[in-house]
mmCIF file with all atom_site columns, C-alpha atoms in Angstrom:
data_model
loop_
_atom_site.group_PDB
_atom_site.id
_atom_site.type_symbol
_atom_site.label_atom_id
_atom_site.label_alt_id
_atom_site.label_comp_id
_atom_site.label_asym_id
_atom_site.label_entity_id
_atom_site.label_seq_id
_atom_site.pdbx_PDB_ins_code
_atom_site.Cartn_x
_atom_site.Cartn_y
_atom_site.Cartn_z
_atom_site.occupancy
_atom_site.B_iso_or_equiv
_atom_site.pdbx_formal_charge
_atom_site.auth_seq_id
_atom_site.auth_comp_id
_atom_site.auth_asym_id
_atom_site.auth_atom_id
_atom_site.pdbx_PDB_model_num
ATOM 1  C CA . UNK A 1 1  ? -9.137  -177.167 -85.273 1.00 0.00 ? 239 UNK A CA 1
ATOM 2  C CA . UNK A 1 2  ? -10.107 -180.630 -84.011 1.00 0.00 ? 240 UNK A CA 1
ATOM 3  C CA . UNK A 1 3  ? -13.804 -181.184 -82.732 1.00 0.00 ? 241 UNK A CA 1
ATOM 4  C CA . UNK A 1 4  ? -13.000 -182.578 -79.167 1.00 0.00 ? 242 UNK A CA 1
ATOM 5  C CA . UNK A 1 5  ? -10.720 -178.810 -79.352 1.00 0.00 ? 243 UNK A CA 1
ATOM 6  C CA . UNK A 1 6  ? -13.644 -176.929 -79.872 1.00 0.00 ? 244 UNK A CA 1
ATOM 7  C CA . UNK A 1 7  ? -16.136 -178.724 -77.387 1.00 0.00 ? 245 UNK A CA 1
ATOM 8  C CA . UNK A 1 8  ? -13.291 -178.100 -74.672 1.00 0.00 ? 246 UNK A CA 1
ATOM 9  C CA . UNK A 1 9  ? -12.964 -174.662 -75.597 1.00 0.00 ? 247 UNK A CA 1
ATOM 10 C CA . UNK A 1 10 ? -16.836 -173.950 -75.645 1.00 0.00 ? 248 UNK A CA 1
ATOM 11 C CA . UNK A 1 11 ? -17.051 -175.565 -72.071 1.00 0.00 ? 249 UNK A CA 1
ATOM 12 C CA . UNK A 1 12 ? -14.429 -173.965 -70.681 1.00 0.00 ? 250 UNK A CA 1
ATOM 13 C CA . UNK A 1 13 ? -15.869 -170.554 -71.387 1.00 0.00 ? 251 UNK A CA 1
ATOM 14 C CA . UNK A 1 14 ? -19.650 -171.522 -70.014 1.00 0.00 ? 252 UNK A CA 1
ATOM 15 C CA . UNK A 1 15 ? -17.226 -172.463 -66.654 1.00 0.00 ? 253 UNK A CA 1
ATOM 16 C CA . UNK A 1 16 ? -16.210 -168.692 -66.959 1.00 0.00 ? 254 UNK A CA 1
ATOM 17 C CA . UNK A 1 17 ? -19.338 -166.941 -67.081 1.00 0.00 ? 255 UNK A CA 1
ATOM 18 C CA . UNK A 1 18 ? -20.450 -169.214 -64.788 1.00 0.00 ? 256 UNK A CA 1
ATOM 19 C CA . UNK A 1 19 ? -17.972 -168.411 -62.400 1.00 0.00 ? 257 UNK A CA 1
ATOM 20 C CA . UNK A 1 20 ? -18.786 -164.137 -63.484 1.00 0.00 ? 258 UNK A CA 1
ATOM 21 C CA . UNK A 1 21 ? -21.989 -164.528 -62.615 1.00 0.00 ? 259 UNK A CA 1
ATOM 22 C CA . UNK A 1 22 ? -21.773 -166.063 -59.907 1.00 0.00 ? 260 UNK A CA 1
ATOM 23 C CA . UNK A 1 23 ? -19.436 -163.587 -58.194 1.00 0.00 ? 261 UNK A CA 1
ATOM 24 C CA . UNK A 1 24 ? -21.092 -160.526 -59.461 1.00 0.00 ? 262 UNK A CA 1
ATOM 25 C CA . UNK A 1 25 ? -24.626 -161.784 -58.206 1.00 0.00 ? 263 UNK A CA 1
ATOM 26 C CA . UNK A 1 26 ? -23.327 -161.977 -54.962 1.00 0.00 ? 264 UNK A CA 1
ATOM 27 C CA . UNK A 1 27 ? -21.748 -158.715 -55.143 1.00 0.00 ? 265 UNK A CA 1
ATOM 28 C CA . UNK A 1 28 ? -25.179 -157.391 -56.207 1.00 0.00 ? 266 UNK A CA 1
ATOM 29 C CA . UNK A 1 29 ? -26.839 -158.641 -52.860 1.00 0.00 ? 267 UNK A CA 1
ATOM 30 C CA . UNK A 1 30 ? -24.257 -157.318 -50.526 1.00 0.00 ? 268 UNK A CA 1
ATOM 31 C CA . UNK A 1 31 ? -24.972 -154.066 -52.241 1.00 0.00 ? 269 UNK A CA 1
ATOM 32 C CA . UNK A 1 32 ? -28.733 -154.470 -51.790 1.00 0.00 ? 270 UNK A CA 1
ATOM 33 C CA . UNK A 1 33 ? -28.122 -155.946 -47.955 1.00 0.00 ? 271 UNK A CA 1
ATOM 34 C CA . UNK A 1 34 ? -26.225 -152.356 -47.572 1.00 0.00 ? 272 UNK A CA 1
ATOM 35 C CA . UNK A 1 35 ? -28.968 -149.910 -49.013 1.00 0.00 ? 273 UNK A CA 1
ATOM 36 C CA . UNK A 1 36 ? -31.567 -152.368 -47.076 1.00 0.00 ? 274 UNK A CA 1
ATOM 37 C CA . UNK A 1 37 ? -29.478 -151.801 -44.109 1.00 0.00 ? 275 UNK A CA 1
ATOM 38 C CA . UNK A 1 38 ? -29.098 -147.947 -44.297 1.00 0.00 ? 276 UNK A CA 1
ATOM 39 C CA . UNK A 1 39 ? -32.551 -147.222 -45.182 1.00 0.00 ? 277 UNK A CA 1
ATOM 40 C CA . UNK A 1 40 ? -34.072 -149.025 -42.372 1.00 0.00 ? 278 UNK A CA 1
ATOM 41 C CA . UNK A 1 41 ? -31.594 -147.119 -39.752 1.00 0.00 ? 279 UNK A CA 1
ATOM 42 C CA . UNK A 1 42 ? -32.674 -143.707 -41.511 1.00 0.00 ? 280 UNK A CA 1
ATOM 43 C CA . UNK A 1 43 ? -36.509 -144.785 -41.660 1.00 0.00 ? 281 UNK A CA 1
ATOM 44 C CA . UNK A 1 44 ? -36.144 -146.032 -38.246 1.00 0.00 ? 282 UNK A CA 1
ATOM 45 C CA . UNK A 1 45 ? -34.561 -142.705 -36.887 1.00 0.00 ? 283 UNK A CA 1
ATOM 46 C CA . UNK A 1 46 ? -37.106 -140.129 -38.684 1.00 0.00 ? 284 UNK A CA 1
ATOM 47 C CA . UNK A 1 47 ? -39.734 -142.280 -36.763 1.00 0.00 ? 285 UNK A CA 1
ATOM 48 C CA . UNK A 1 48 ? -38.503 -141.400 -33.543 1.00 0.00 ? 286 UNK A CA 1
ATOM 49 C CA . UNK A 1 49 ? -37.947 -137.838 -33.980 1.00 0.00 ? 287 UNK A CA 1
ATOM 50 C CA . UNK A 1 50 ? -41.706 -137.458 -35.770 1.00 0.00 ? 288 UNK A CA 1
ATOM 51 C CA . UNK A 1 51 ? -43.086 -139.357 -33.480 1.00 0.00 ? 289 UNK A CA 1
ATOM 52 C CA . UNK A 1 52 ? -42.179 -137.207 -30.935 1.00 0.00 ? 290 UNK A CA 1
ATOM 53 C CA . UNK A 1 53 ? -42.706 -133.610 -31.706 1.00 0.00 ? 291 UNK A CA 1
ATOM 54 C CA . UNK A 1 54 ? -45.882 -134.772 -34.050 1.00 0.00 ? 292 UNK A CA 1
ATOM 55 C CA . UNK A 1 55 ? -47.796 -135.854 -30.553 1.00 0.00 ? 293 UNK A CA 1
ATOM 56 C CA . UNK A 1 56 ? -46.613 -133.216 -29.131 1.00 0.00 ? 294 UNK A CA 1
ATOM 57 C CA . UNK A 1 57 ? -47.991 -130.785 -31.971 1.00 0.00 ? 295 UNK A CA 1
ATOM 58 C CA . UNK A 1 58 ? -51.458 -132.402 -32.001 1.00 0.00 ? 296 UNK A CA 1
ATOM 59 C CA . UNK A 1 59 ? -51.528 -132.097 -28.126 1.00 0.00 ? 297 UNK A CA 1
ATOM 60 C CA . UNK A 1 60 ? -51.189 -128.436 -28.649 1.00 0.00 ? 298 UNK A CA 1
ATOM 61 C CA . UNK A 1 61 ? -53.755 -128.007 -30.750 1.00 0.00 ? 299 UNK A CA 1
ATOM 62 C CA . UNK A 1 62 ? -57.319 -126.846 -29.760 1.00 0.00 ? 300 UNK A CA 1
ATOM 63 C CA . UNK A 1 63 ? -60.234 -129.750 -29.595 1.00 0.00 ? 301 UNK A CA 1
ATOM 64 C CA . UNK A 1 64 ? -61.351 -128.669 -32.447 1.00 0.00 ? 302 UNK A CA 1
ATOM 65 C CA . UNK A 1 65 ? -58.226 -128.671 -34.655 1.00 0.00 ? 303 UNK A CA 1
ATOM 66 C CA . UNK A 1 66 ? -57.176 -131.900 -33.367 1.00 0.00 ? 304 UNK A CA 1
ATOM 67 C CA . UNK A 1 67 ? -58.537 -134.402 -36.242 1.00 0.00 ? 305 UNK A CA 1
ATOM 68 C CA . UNK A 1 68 ? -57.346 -132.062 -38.722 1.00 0.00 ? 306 UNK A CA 1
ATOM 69 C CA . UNK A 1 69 ? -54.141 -132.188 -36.897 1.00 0.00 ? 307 UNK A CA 1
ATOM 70 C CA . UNK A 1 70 ? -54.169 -135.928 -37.207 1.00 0.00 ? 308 UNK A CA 1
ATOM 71 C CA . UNK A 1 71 ? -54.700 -135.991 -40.665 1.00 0.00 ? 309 UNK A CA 1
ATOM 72 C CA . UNK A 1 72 ? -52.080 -133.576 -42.172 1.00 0.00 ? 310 UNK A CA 1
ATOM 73 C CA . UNK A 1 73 ? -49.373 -135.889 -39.754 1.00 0.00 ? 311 UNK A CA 1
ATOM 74 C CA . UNK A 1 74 ? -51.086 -138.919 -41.850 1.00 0.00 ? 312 UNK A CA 1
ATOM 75 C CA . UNK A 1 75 ? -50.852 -137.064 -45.178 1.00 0.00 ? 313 UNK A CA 1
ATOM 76 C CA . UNK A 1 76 ? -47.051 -135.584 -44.092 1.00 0.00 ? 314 UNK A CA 1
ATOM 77 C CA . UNK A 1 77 ? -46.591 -139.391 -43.184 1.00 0.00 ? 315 UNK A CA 1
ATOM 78 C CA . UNK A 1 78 ? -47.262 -140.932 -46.746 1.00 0.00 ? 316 UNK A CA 1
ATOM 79 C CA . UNK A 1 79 ? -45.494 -138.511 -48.371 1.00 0.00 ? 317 UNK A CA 1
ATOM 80 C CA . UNK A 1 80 ? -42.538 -139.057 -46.588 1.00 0.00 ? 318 UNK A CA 1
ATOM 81 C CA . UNK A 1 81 ? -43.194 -142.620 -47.122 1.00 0.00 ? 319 UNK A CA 1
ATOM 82 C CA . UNK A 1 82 ? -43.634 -141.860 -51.172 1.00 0.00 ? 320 UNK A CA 1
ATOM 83 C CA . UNK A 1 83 ? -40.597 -140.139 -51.747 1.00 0.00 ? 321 UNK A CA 1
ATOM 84 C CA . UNK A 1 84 ? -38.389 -143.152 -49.522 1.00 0.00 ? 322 UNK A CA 1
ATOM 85 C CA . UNK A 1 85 ? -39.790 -145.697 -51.596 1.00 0.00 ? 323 UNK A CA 1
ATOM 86 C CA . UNK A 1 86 ? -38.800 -143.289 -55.053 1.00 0.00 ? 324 UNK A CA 1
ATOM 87 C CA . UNK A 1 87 ? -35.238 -142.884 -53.792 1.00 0.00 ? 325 UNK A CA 1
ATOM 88 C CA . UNK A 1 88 ? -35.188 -146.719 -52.754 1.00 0.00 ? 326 UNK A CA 1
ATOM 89 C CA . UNK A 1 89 ? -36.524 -147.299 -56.281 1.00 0.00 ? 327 UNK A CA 1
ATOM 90 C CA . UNK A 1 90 ? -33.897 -144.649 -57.827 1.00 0.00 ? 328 UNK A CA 1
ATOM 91 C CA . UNK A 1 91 ? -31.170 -146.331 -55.576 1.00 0.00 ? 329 UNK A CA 1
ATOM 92 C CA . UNK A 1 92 ? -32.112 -149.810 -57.076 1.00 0.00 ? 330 UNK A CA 1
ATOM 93 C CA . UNK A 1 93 ? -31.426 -148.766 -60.613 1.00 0.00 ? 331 UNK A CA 1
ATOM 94 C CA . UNK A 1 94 ? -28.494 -147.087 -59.507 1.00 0.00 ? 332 UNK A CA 1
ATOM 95 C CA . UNK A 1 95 ? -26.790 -150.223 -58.488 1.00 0.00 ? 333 UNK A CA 1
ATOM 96 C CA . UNK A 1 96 ? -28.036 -152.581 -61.310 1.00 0.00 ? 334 UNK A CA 1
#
């Protein structure tokens, strides 16, 4: 096999894993654009609904239990939070 062979036949694979990468690393964001997408609607809708009965819970409450109130809706809050970032995190690995 002639040189000028093999230097054609090395360049014309780096044009194919070029071309690989380039069309799987777009496939790659239109998966993250679509988990990005669905997470926000599903953050976005648990907001609304514990928004609403959680003021409506710490209305309820006596004076006195109020704060207390306000903090377990914090702590409930960041947990929540917690364990959408895990499955975000989970879901990441998933796709890569």
């Amino acid at each position: 096999m002639q040189i000028k062979h093999l230097i054609i036949f090395a360049l014309a694979g780096i044009v194919i894993l070029l071309g690989f990468n380039m069309i799987n690393g777009s496939q790659r964001e239109k998966n993250r654009e679509v988990i990005a997408a669905s997470n926000e609607v599903e953050q976005a809708n648990a907001d609304t609904s514990n928004v609403n009965s959680n003021t409506a819970d710490i209305a309820s409450q006596p004076l006195g239990q109020q704060p207390k109130a306000i903090i377990d809706k914090a702590t409930t809050q960041i947990a929540q939070a917690e364990q959408t970032s895990q499955q975000r995190a989970e879901q990441m690995t998933d796709t890569q």
